[in-house]
mmCIF file of C-alpha atoms and ligand atoms in Angstrom:
data_model
loop_
_atom_site.group_PDB
_atom_site.id
_atom_site.type_symbol
_atom_site.label_atom_id
_atom_site.label_comp_id
_atom_site.label_asym_id
_atom_site.label_seq_id
_atom_site.Cartn_x
_atom_site.Cartn_y
_atom_site.Cartn_z
ATOM 1 C CA MET A 1 0.000 0.000 0.000
ATOM 2 C CA ALA A 2 1.235 3.496 -0.756
ATOM 3 C CA ALA A 3 2.480 5.546 2.195
ATOM 4 C CA LEU A 4 -0.214 7.793 3.586
ATOM 5 C CA ASP A 5 0.181 11.522 3.120
ATOM 6 C CA VAL A 6 -1.424 12.281 6.442
ATOM 7 C CA ILE A 7 -1.140 9.911 9.355
ATOM 8 C CA ALA A 8 -4.105 9.735 11.691
ATOM 9 C CA PRO A 9 -3.421 10.911 15.234
ATOM 10 C CA ARG A 10 -3.228 8.063 17.744
ATOM 11 C CA ASN A 11 -5.056 10.033 20.461
ATOM 12 C CA TYR A 12 -7.643 12.659 19.625
ATOM 13 C CA HIS A 13 -10.825 14.501 20.388
ATOM 14 C CA ARG A 14 -13.540 14.541 17.814
ATOM 15 C CA GLU A 15 -15.027 17.831 16.714
ATOM 16 C CA LYS A 16 -17.767 18.715 14.304
ATOM 17 C CA VAL A 17 -16.598 21.029 11.535
ATOM 18 C CA ALA A 18 -19.316 22.180 9.103
ATOM 19 C CA GLY A 19 -21.537 19.331 10.295
ATOM 20 C CA LYS A 20 -18.863 16.647 9.820
ATOM 21 C CA TRP A 21 -16.887 14.905 12.543
ATOM 22 C CA GLN A 22 -13.110 15.256 12.435
ATOM 23 C CA LYS A 23 -10.303 13.895 14.563
ATOM 24 C CA VAL A 24 -8.223 16.540 16.292
ATOM 25 C CA GLY A 25 -4.984 15.124 17.650
ATOM 26 C CA THR A 26 -4.184 15.587 21.342
ATOM 27 C CA GLU A 27 -1.425 14.681 23.765
ATOM 28 C CA LEU A 28 -1.501 11.302 25.444
ATOM 29 C CA GLY A 29 -3.469 11.421 28.670
ATOM 30 C CA MET A 30 -5.589 14.489 27.863
ATOM 31 C CA PRO A 31 -8.900 14.108 29.690
ATOM 32 C CA GLY A 32 -11.667 12.903 27.408
ATOM 33 C CA ALA A 33 -9.326 12.000 24.537
ATOM 34 C CA VAL A 34 -10.318 8.975 22.467
ATOM 35 C CA ARG A 35 -7.918 6.033 22.697
ATOM 36 C CA PRO A 36 -8.157 3.655 19.742
ATOM 37 C CA LEU A 37 -9.018 0.044 20.504
ATOM 38 C CA MET A 38 -7.638 -2.944 18.588
ATOM 39 C CA VAL A 39 -9.096 -6.340 19.448
ATOM 40 C CA GLY A 40 -7.926 -9.700 18.134
ATOM 41 C CA ASN A 41 -10.769 -12.182 17.939
ATOM 42 C CA TRP A 42 -9.063 -15.549 17.688
ATOM 43 C CA LYS A 43 -12.364 -17.379 17.157
ATOM 44 C CA MET A 44 -11.841 -21.172 17.511
ATOM 45 C CA ASN A 45 -8.045 -21.084 17.198
ATOM 46 C CA LEU A 46 -5.027 -21.626 19.497
ATOM 47 C CA THR A 47 -4.747 -23.758 22.621
ATOM 48 C CA PRO A 48 -4.003 -21.940 25.893
ATOM 49 C CA LYS A 49 -0.270 -22.685 25.541
ATOM 50 C CA GLN A 50 -0.136 -21.554 21.918
ATOM 51 C CA GLY A 51 -2.112 -18.455 22.886
ATOM 52 C CA VAL A 52 0.357 -17.426 25.576
ATOM 53 C CA ALA A 53 3.312 -17.837 23.192
ATOM 54 C CA HIS A 54 1.487 -15.776 20.561
ATOM 55 C CA VAL A 55 0.656 -12.985 22.988
ATOM 56 C CA ILE A 56 4.229 -12.824 24.322
ATOM 57 C CA ASN A 57 5.492 -12.425 20.745
ATOM 58 C CA ILE A 58 3.101 -9.563 20.111
ATOM 59 C CA LEU A 59 3.825 -7.842 23.417
ATOM 60 C CA SER A 60 7.557 -7.979 22.657
ATOM 61 C CA ARG A 61 6.938 -6.111 19.418
ATOM 62 C CA CYS A 62 4.691 -3.580 21.088
ATOM 63 C CA GLN A 63 6.796 -2.665 24.108
ATOM 64 C CA GLY A 64 6.006 0.723 25.542
ATOM 65 C CA ILE A 65 2.872 1.205 23.414
ATOM 66 C CA ILE A 66 0.529 2.761 25.936
ATOM 67 C CA ASP A 67 -1.442 5.188 23.794
ATOM 68 C CA VAL A 68 -3.876 2.662 22.311
ATOM 69 C CA ASP A 69 -5.872 -0.056 24.020
ATOM 70 C CA PHE A 70 -5.492 -3.534 22.613
ATOM 71 C CA GLY A 71 -7.068 -6.803 23.555
ATOM 72 C CA PHE A 72 -6.874 -10.521 22.951
ATOM 73 C CA ALA A 73 -9.996 -12.671 22.707
ATOM 74 C CA PRO A 74 -8.977 -16.339 22.988
ATOM 75 C CA PRO A 75 -11.493 -19.179 23.151
ATOM 76 C CA TYR A 76 -12.932 -19.632 26.683
ATOM 77 C CA THR A 77 -10.297 -22.274 27.467
ATOM 78 C CA GLY A 78 -7.477 -19.753 27.071
ATOM 79 C CA LEU A 79 -8.849 -16.940 29.235
ATOM 80 C CA ASP A 80 -7.652 -18.042 32.635
ATOM 81 C CA LYS A 81 -4.098 -18.826 31.582
ATOM 82 C CA LEU A 82 -3.765 -15.652 29.563
ATOM 83 C CA ARG A 83 -4.878 -13.496 32.488
ATOM 84 C CA ASP A 84 -1.574 -14.209 34.281
ATOM 85 C CA TYR A 85 0.332 -12.695 31.386
ATOM 86 C CA LEU A 86 -1.871 -9.625 31.129
ATOM 87 C CA LYS A 87 -1.645 -8.550 34.762
ATOM 88 C CA PRO A 88 -0.461 -4.931 34.996
ATOM 89 C CA GLU A 89 2.516 -5.867 37.244
ATOM 90 C CA PHE A 90 3.747 -8.369 34.662
ATOM 91 C CA LEU A 91 3.086 -6.092 31.696
ATOM 92 C CA SER A 92 4.816 -3.055 33.177
ATOM 93 C CA GLY A 93 7.792 -5.076 34.414
ATOM 94 C CA GLN A 94 8.394 -7.079 31.244
ATOM 95 C CA PHE A 95 7.103 -4.921 28.430
ATOM 96 C CA ASN A 96 6.735 -1.402 29.721
ATOM 97 C CA LEU A 97 2.990 -1.595 29.136
ATOM 98 C CA GLY A 98 0.124 -0.398 31.304
ATOM 99 C CA LYS A 99 -3.498 -1.263 31.873
ATOM 100 C CA ASN A 100 -4.113 -0.791 28.175
ATOM 101 C CA VAL A 101 -3.814 -4.506 27.370
ATOM 102 C CA LEU A 102 -7.172 -6.200 27.735
ATOM 103 C CA LEU A 103 -8.479 -9.698 28.209
ATOM 104 C CA VAL A 104 -11.553 -10.146 26.031
ATOM 105 C CA ALA A 105 -14.131 -12.949 25.872
ATOM 106 C CA GLN A 106 -15.696 -13.947 22.554
ATOM 107 C CA ASP A 107 -19.160 -14.510 23.989
ATOM 108 C CA ILE A 108 -21.151 -14.891 27.214
ATOM 109 C CA PHE A 109 -24.454 -16.350 28.387
ATOM 110 C CA PHE A 110 -26.905 -14.052 30.125
ATOM 111 C CA GLU A 111 -28.238 -16.265 32.918
ATOM 112 C CA LYS A 112 -26.422 -16.232 36.265
ATOM 113 C CA LYS A 113 -26.288 -20.000 36.783
ATOM 114 C CA GLY A 114 -28.247 -23.193 36.286
ATOM 115 C CA ALA A 115 -28.972 -25.961 33.824
ATOM 116 C CA PHE A 116 -27.334 -24.447 30.730
ATOM 117 C CA THR A 117 -24.905 -27.144 29.662
ATOM 118 C CA GLY A 118 -21.915 -25.721 27.860
ATOM 119 C CA GLU A 119 -22.640 -22.080 28.610
ATOM 120 C CA ILE A 120 -20.500 -19.619 30.601
ATOM 121 C CA SER A 121 -22.035 -17.079 32.971
ATOM 122 C CA PRO A 122 -21.150 -13.399 33.362
ATOM 123 C CA GLY A 123 -19.899 -14.031 36.922
ATOM 124 C CA MET A 124 -17.518 -16.741 35.709
ATOM 125 C CA LEU A 125 -15.918 -14.350 33.236
ATOM 126 C CA SER A 126 -15.622 -11.416 35.618
ATOM 127 C CA ASP A 127 -14.132 -13.759 38.228
ATOM 128 C CA ILE A 128 -11.301 -14.639 35.828
ATOM 129 C CA GLY A 129 -10.724 -10.930 35.292
ATOM 130 C CA VAL A 130 -12.163 -10.531 31.800
ATOM 131 C CA ASP A 131 -12.219 -6.844 30.869
ATOM 132 C CA SER A 132 -14.523 -6.885 27.890
ATOM 133 C CA VAL A 133 -16.908 -9.182 25.998
ATOM 134 C CA ILE A 134 -17.636 -9.363 22.258
ATOM 135 C CA ILE A 135 -21.404 -9.590 21.770
ATOM 136 C CA GLY A 136 -23.473 -10.111 18.649
ATOM 137 C CA HIS A 137 -20.691 -11.282 16.338
ATOM 138 C CA SER A 138 -22.128 -12.374 13.002
ATOM 139 C CA ASP A 139 -20.743 -15.892 13.555
ATOM 140 C CA ARG A 140 -23.226 -16.122 16.409
ATOM 141 C CA ARG A 141 -26.038 -14.024 14.938
ATOM 142 C CA THR A 142 -26.242 -16.150 11.817
ATOM 143 C CA ASN A 143 -23.404 -18.381 10.725
ATOM 144 C CA LEU A 144 -23.601 -21.017 13.449
ATOM 145 C CA GLY A 145 -27.222 -21.790 12.701
ATOM 146 C CA LYS A 146 -26.326 -23.797 9.631
ATOM 147 C CA TYR A 147 -24.052 -26.090 11.651
ATOM 148 C CA PHE A 148 -26.844 -26.815 14.089
ATOM 149 C CA GLN A 149 -29.189 -27.386 11.129
ATOM 150 C CA ILE A 150 -31.783 -25.197 12.719
ATOM 151 C CA GLY A 151 -35.051 -25.385 10.830
ATOM 152 C CA GLU A 152 -34.045 -28.359 8.658
ATOM 153 C CA SER A 153 -36.892 -30.484 9.985
ATOM 154 C CA VAL A 154 -39.380 -27.707 9.261
ATOM 155 C CA LEU A 155 -38.097 -27.470 5.711
ATOM 156 C CA LYS A 156 -38.351 -31.209 5.183
ATOM 157 C CA ARG A 157 -41.980 -31.137 6.269
ATOM 158 C CA MET A 158 -42.801 -28.517 3.650
ATOM 159 C CA SER A 159 -42.588 -30.943 0.763
ATOM 160 C CA PRO A 160 -45.986 -32.077 -0.596
ATOM 161 C CA ASP A 161 -45.065 -35.736 0.040
ATOM 162 C CA HIS A 162 -44.281 -35.078 3.663
ATOM 163 C CA LEU A 163 -47.398 -33.036 4.165
ATOM 164 C CA ALA A 164 -49.479 -35.801 2.575
ATOM 165 C CA GLN A 165 -48.019 -38.250 5.103
ATOM 166 C CA ASP A 166 -48.828 -35.800 7.907
ATOM 167 C CA ILE A 167 -52.435 -35.667 6.737
ATOM 168 C CA GLU A 168 -52.696 -39.459 6.791
ATOM 169 C CA ARG A 169 -51.243 -39.538 10.298
ATOM 170 C CA LEU A 170 -53.554 -36.767 11.503
ATOM 171 C CA LYS A 171 -56.590 -38.595 10.128
ATOM 172 C CA LYS A 172 -55.812 -41.502 12.422
ATOM 173 C CA ILE A 173 -55.661 -39.362 15.553
ATOM 174 C CA ASP A 174 -58.850 -39.162 17.558
ATOM 175 C CA GLY A 175 -59.986 -35.572 17.898
ATOM 176 C CA ALA A 176 -57.595 -34.200 15.258
ATOM 177 C CA ASN A 177 -58.801 -30.835 14.061
ATOM 178 C CA PRO A 178 -60.792 -31.453 10.825
ATOM 179 C CA ARG A 179 -60.188 -27.869 9.668
ATOM 180 C CA LEU A 180 -56.435 -28.425 9.888
ATOM 181 C CA ILE A 181 -56.767 -31.620 7.847
ATOM 182 C CA GLU A 182 -58.846 -29.787 5.267
ATOM 183 C CA ALA A 183 -56.388 -26.876 5.078
ATOM 184 C CA LEU A 184 -53.415 -29.211 4.699
ATOM 185 C CA SER A 185 -55.235 -31.158 1.981
ATOM 186 C CA GLN A 186 -55.780 -27.920 0.084
ATOM 187 C CA ILE A 187 -52.139 -26.898 0.072
ATOM 188 C CA THR A 188 -50.734 -30.291 -0.816
ATOM 189 C CA GLY A 189 -52.628 -30.464 -4.095
ATOM 190 C CA GLU A 190 -50.483 -30.999 -7.237
ATOM 191 C CA SER A 191 -51.170 -27.429 -8.391
ATOM 192 C CA ASN A 192 -49.519 -26.077 -5.264
ATOM 193 C CA ARG A 193 -46.304 -28.013 -5.665
ATOM 194 C CA TRP A 194 -44.533 -25.094 -7.286
ATOM 195 C CA LEU A 195 -45.746 -22.705 -4.592
ATOM 196 C CA LEU A 196 -44.568 -24.993 -1.832
ATOM 197 C CA ASP A 197 -41.161 -25.399 -3.437
ATOM 198 C CA GLU A 198 -40.812 -21.626 -3.716
ATOM 199 C CA LEU A 199 -41.843 -21.123 -0.111
ATOM 200 C CA ALA A 200 -39.389 -23.769 1.037
ATOM 201 C CA LYS A 201 -36.599 -22.049 -0.879
ATOM 202 C CA HIS A 202 -37.361 -18.701 0.752
ATOM 203 C CA LEU A 203 -37.706 -20.246 4.161
ATOM 204 C CA ALA A 204 -34.362 -22.001 3.745
ATOM 205 C CA GLN A 205 -32.685 -18.657 2.998
ATOM 206 C CA GLU A 206 -34.460 -16.996 5.890
ATOM 207 C CA LEU A 207 -33.359 -19.740 8.283
ATOM 208 C CA LYS A 208 -29.808 -19.564 7.012
ATOM 209 C CA ASP A 209 -29.743 -15.806 7.622
ATOM 210 C CA ARG A 210 -31.421 -15.717 10.975
ATOM 211 C CA SER A 211 -30.905 -18.976 12.752
ATOM 212 C CA GLY A 212 -28.454 -17.655 15.316
ATOM 213 C CA GLU A 213 -28.819 -15.222 18.178
ATOM 214 C CA SER A 214 -31.733 -12.802 18.000
ATOM 215 C CA ASP A 215 -31.545 -9.099 18.844
ATOM 216 C CA ASP A 216 -33.339 -9.918 22.062
ATOM 217 C CA VAL A 217 -30.709 -12.459 23.120
ATOM 218 C CA ILE A 218 -28.005 -9.939 22.266
ATOM 219 C CA ARG A 219 -29.712 -7.248 24.364
ATOM 220 C CA LYS A 220 -29.799 -9.633 27.333
ATOM 221 C CA LYS A 221 -26.111 -10.455 26.888
ATOM 222 C CA VAL A 222 -25.230 -6.751 26.799
ATOM 223 C CA LEU A 223 -27.078 -6.138 30.055
ATOM 224 C CA ALA A 224 -25.636 -9.225 31.753
ATOM 225 C CA THR A 225 -22.091 -8.184 30.818
ATOM 226 C CA LEU A 226 -22.552 -4.628 32.048
ATOM 227 C CA GLY A 227 -24.198 -5.984 35.192
ATOM 228 C CA GLU A 228 -20.939 -7.710 36.069
ATOM 229 C CA GLY A 229 -18.940 -4.540 35.460
ATOM 230 C CA MET A 230 -17.302 -5.723 32.241
ATOM 231 C CA ASP A 231 -17.138 -3.693 29.022
ATOM 232 C CA VAL A 232 -19.025 -4.570 25.836
ATOM 233 C CA ILE A 233 -17.877 -4.690 22.231
ATOM 234 C CA LEU A 234 -21.191 -4.795 20.418
ATOM 235 C CA CYS A 235 -21.085 -5.965 16.794
ATOM 236 C CA CYS A 236 -23.453 -5.021 14.023
ATOM 237 C CA GLY A 237 -23.418 -5.389 10.264
ATOM 238 C CA GLU A 238 -25.462 -6.285 7.219
ATOM 239 C CA ASN A 239 -25.148 -9.362 5.027
ATOM 240 C CA ALA A 240 -24.650 -9.263 1.265
ATOM 241 C CA GLU A 241 -28.363 -9.550 0.502
ATOM 242 C CA ALA A 242 -29.287 -6.621 2.753
ATOM 243 C CA ARG A 243 -26.594 -4.473 1.155
ATOM 244 C CA ALA A 244 -27.805 -5.390 -2.338
ATOM 245 C CA GLU A 245 -31.308 -4.342 -1.351
ATOM 246 C CA ASN A 246 -30.102 -1.043 0.117
ATOM 247 C CA LEU A 247 -31.087 -2.114 3.598
ATOM 248 C CA THR A 248 -27.707 -1.634 5.293
ATOM 249 C CA PHE A 249 -28.761 1.295 7.465
ATOM 250 C CA ASN A 250 -32.092 -0.304 8.394
ATOM 251 C CA VAL A 251 -30.380 -3.485 9.537
ATOM 252 C CA ILE A 252 -27.795 -1.639 11.611
ATOM 253 C CA ASP A 253 -30.335 0.746 13.099
ATOM 254 C CA ASN A 254 -32.433 -2.216 14.169
ATOM 255 C CA GLN A 255 -29.539 -4.216 15.577
ATOM 256 C CA LEU A 256 -28.074 -1.355 17.611
ATOM 257 C CA THR A 257 -31.281 0.272 18.785
ATOM 258 C CA ARG A 258 -32.589 -3.023 20.092
ATOM 259 C CA ALA A 259 -29.333 -4.133 21.702
ATOM 260 C CA LEU A 260 -28.888 -0.796 23.472
ATOM 261 C CA GLU A 261 -32.520 -0.438 24.528
ATOM 262 C CA SER A 262 -31.802 -0.476 28.266
ATOM 263 C CA VAL A 263 -28.302 1.028 28.276
ATOM 264 C CA ASP A 264 -28.216 4.562 29.691
ATOM 265 C CA ALA A 265 -25.938 7.327 28.422
ATOM 266 C CA VAL A 266 -23.404 7.212 31.264
ATOM 267 C CA THR A 267 -22.971 3.451 30.962
ATOM 268 C CA PHE A 268 -22.725 3.637 27.184
ATOM 269 C CA ARG A 269 -20.002 6.273 27.323
ATOM 270 C CA LYS A 270 -17.893 4.371 29.843
ATOM 271 C CA LYS A 271 -18.437 0.772 28.896
ATOM 272 C CA VAL A 272 -19.540 0.212 25.305
ATOM 273 C CA ALA A 273 -17.634 0.149 22.021
ATOM 274 C CA LEU A 274 -19.421 -0.629 18.759
ATOM 275 C CA ALA A 275 -17.959 -2.673 15.918
ATOM 276 C CA TYR A 276 -19.223 -2.405 12.367
ATOM 277 C CA GLU A 277 -18.590 -5.724 10.667
ATOM 278 C CA PRO A 278 -20.210 -6.179 7.258
ATOM 279 C CA VAL A 279 -20.809 -9.923 7.071
ATOM 280 C CA TRP A 280 -19.758 -10.047 3.410
ATOM 281 C CA ALA A 281 -16.317 -8.633 4.255
ATOM 282 C CA ILE A 282 -15.419 -11.075 7.026
ATOM 283 C CA GLY A 283 -13.114 -14.057 6.741
ATOM 284 C CA GLU A 284 -10.578 -15.623 4.441
ATOM 285 C CA GLY A 285 -11.014 -14.963 0.743
ATOM 286 C CA LYS A 286 -13.264 -11.952 1.297
ATOM 287 C CA LYS A 287 -12.359 -8.355 0.566
ATOM 288 C CA PRO A 288 -12.614 -5.634 3.202
ATOM 289 C CA ALA A 289 -15.252 -2.978 2.668
ATOM 290 C CA THR A 290 -13.905 -0.028 0.698
ATOM 291 C CA ILE A 291 -12.801 3.088 2.514
ATOM 292 C CA ASN A 292 -15.919 4.882 1.281
ATOM 293 C CA GLU A 293 -18.212 2.101 2.422
ATOM 294 C CA ILE A 294 -16.629 2.097 5.884
ATOM 295 C CA ASP A 295 -16.834 5.882 6.051
ATOM 296 C CA ASP A 296 -20.519 5.938 5.069
ATOM 297 C CA VAL A 297 -21.603 3.369 7.611
ATOM 298 C CA HIS A 298 -19.489 4.807 10.424
ATOM 299 C CA THR A 299 -20.995 8.220 9.754
ATOM 300 C CA PHE A 300 -24.429 6.646 9.917
ATOM 301 C CA ILE A 301 -23.660 4.810 13.171
ATOM 302 C CA ARG A 302 -22.259 7.927 14.822
ATOM 303 C CA GLY A 303 -25.431 9.756 13.796
ATOM 304 C CA LEU A 304 -27.459 6.999 15.391
ATOM 305 C CA VAL A 305 -25.450 7.243 18.627
ATOM 306 C CA GLU A 306 -26.081 10.986 18.559
ATOM 307 C CA LYS A 307 -29.798 10.357 18.237
ATOM 308 C CA LEU A 308 -29.729 7.894 21.139
ATOM 309 C CA TYR A 309 -27.275 9.621 23.492
ATOM 310 C CA GLY A 310 -26.587 13.163 22.287
ATOM 311 C CA GLU A 311 -23.773 14.900 20.448
ATOM 312 C CA GLU A 312 -21.094 14.877 23.139
ATOM 313 C CA ILE A 313 -21.279 11.132 23.648
ATOM 314 C CA ALA A 314 -21.459 10.523 19.898
ATOM 315 C CA GLY A 315 -18.182 12.400 19.461
ATOM 316 C CA SER A 316 -16.306 10.281 21.968
ATOM 317 C CA ALA A 317 -17.969 6.904 21.217
ATOM 318 C CA ARG A 318 -15.509 4.270 20.035
ATOM 319 C CA LEU A 319 -16.589 2.743 16.727
ATOM 320 C CA LEU A 320 -14.440 -0.079 15.386
ATOM 321 C CA TYR A 321 -14.356 -1.594 11.931
ATOM 322 C CA GLY A 322 -13.996 -5.346 11.328
ATOM 323 C CA GLY A 323 -13.681 -7.408 8.138
ATOM 324 C CA ASN A 324 -10.277 -8.291 6.703
ATOM 325 C CA VAL A 325 -8.316 -5.666 8.566
ATOM 326 C CA ASN A 326 -4.578 -6.356 8.356
ATOM 327 C CA GLY A 327 -1.200 -4.758 8.910
ATOM 328 C CA SER A 328 -1.256 -3.108 5.476
ATOM 329 C CA ASN A 329 -4.709 -1.542 5.410
ATOM 330 C CA ILE A 330 -5.006 -0.411 9.037
ATOM 331 C CA GLY A 331 -3.376 2.992 8.422
ATOM 332 C CA GLU A 332 -5.862 3.944 5.760
ATOM 333 C CA ILE A 333 -8.784 2.718 7.831
ATOM 334 C CA MET A 334 -7.640 4.603 10.937
ATOM 335 C CA ASN A 335 -7.325 7.740 8.854
ATOM 336 C CA LEU A 336 -11.096 7.857 8.564
ATOM 337 C CA PRO A 337 -12.614 10.442 10.912
ATOM 338 C CA GLY A 338 -15.177 7.995 12.262
ATOM 339 C CA VAL A 339 -13.051 4.910 12.931
ATOM 340 C CA ASP A 340 -11.542 4.335 16.373
ATOM 341 C CA GLY A 341 -10.078 0.888 16.049
ATOM 342 C CA ALA A 342 -10.511 -2.571 14.635
ATOM 343 C CA LEU A 343 -11.954 -5.940 15.472
ATOM 344 C CA VAL A 344 -9.585 -8.335 13.771
ATOM 345 C CA GLY A 345 -10.076 -12.023 12.991
ATOM 346 C CA GLY A 346 -7.574 -13.796 10.713
ATOM 347 C CA ALA A 347 -4.801 -11.197 10.970
ATOM 348 C CA SER A 348 -4.917 -11.276 14.767
ATOM 349 C CA LEU A 349 -3.423 -14.780 14.591
ATOM 350 C CA LYS A 350 -0.368 -13.443 12.785
ATOM 351 C CA THR A 351 2.226 -11.838 15.035
ATOM 352 C CA GLU A 352 3.487 -9.343 12.521
ATOM 353 C CA ASP A 353 0.081 -8.256 11.252
ATOM 354 C CA PHE A 354 -1.490 -7.737 14.652
ATOM 355 C CA SER A 355 1.588 -5.906 15.956
ATOM 356 C CA LYS A 356 1.415 -3.585 12.933
ATOM 357 C CA ILE A 357 -2.260 -2.998 13.616
ATOM 358 C CA ILE A 358 -1.502 -1.964 17.202
ATOM 359 C CA ARG A 359 1.389 0.199 15.959
ATOM 360 C CA PHE A 360 -0.586 1.895 13.143
ATOM 361 C CA GLY A 361 0.997 5.148 12.061
ATOM 362 C CA LEU A 362 4.267 4.431 13.882
ATOM 363 C CA PRO A 363 7.538 3.605 12.104
ATOM 364 C CA ASP A 364 8.325 -0.138 11.869
HETATM 365 P P1 LIG B 401 -11.579 -11.181 9.704
HETATM 366 O O1 LIG B 401 -12.698 -11.344 10.837
HETATM 367 O O2 LIG B 401 -10.624 -10.112 10.175
HETATM 368 O O3 LIG B 401 -10.921 -12.534 9.632
HETATM 369 O O4 LIG B 401 -12.272 -10.806 8.460
HETATM 370 C C1 LIG B 401 -13.201 -10.240 11.515
HETATM 371 C C2 LIG B 401 -14.179 -10.700 12.559
HETATM 372 O O5 LIG B 401 -14.899 -11.674 12.319
HETATM 373 O O6 LIG B 401 -14.254 -10.115 13.653
#
């Protein structure tokens, strides 16, 4: 990538000039200054041992970097072990770093305790010393549904043959609703085969898109995390179909407004960062959103925060971008007036890339 003419400041206030937000560089430690936040989401990668080695490598390359916050989000199994290496005493002694290195969890469950096999409660994470939790990642909002084959049985039952079998079974049940039998008989007729196939196709797409966590689940997770005193990194973002239909802003408005429904202004300012992650730009083989696309959506999101919490909070809110961020494109992305950091998947597993991301704008 070509060298940037202007390098974004690493600490700044945000001011509105002629109705547009701009970053105005400030000294480190100025009250109210925005500190960028870079978070590596390892997803389902690295054992605890591998994770520690990886983090030590990155910390060695980022010694003395105290003007941006950066965090590591290992799988649950790595959190406890990693905490020992992210304690302020260890960080300041070994790497000249401060409290700016964060332990981040990839997810959480909202109930306090009970019969929820496989889930992890907010108290369990705060007890380990987790600083922040990623909530509403698109892997969880949608992508995992297809692995659990949610809705497959419903789809199977939508074929005329299956429905015909259902009718026969219903007929044998004492007290079965005759109107239901009649209705089912109507829709299974040969002339409706095409209609049923079409409906099944649409339903399959719908299930694929929405078979993960709902906005309501995400709202509960946000509240549960804040309730335990941890910070939230709340993800939002449209899929390819929504973008093609010009629904990007509607989707994001919906996702954020619903997730933040019960979060007051003071809590939002202190504890919440937002991450815009267009689903179509995430993961290997995908291209990041263009600089203009990122700029447009970040401007929209900051406007939404202004509507929800007022201008002052909108100016200082931390909005991250995620989707194929790497060591080469981070400078350009951070140059945007609305971007305050990155949520990084693949490149966070590469020592050099993630170190460059943390060191954006600094000489190698
Ligand atoms: P990516 O993932 O950087 O590998 O595209 C980003 C994310 O899913 O948070």
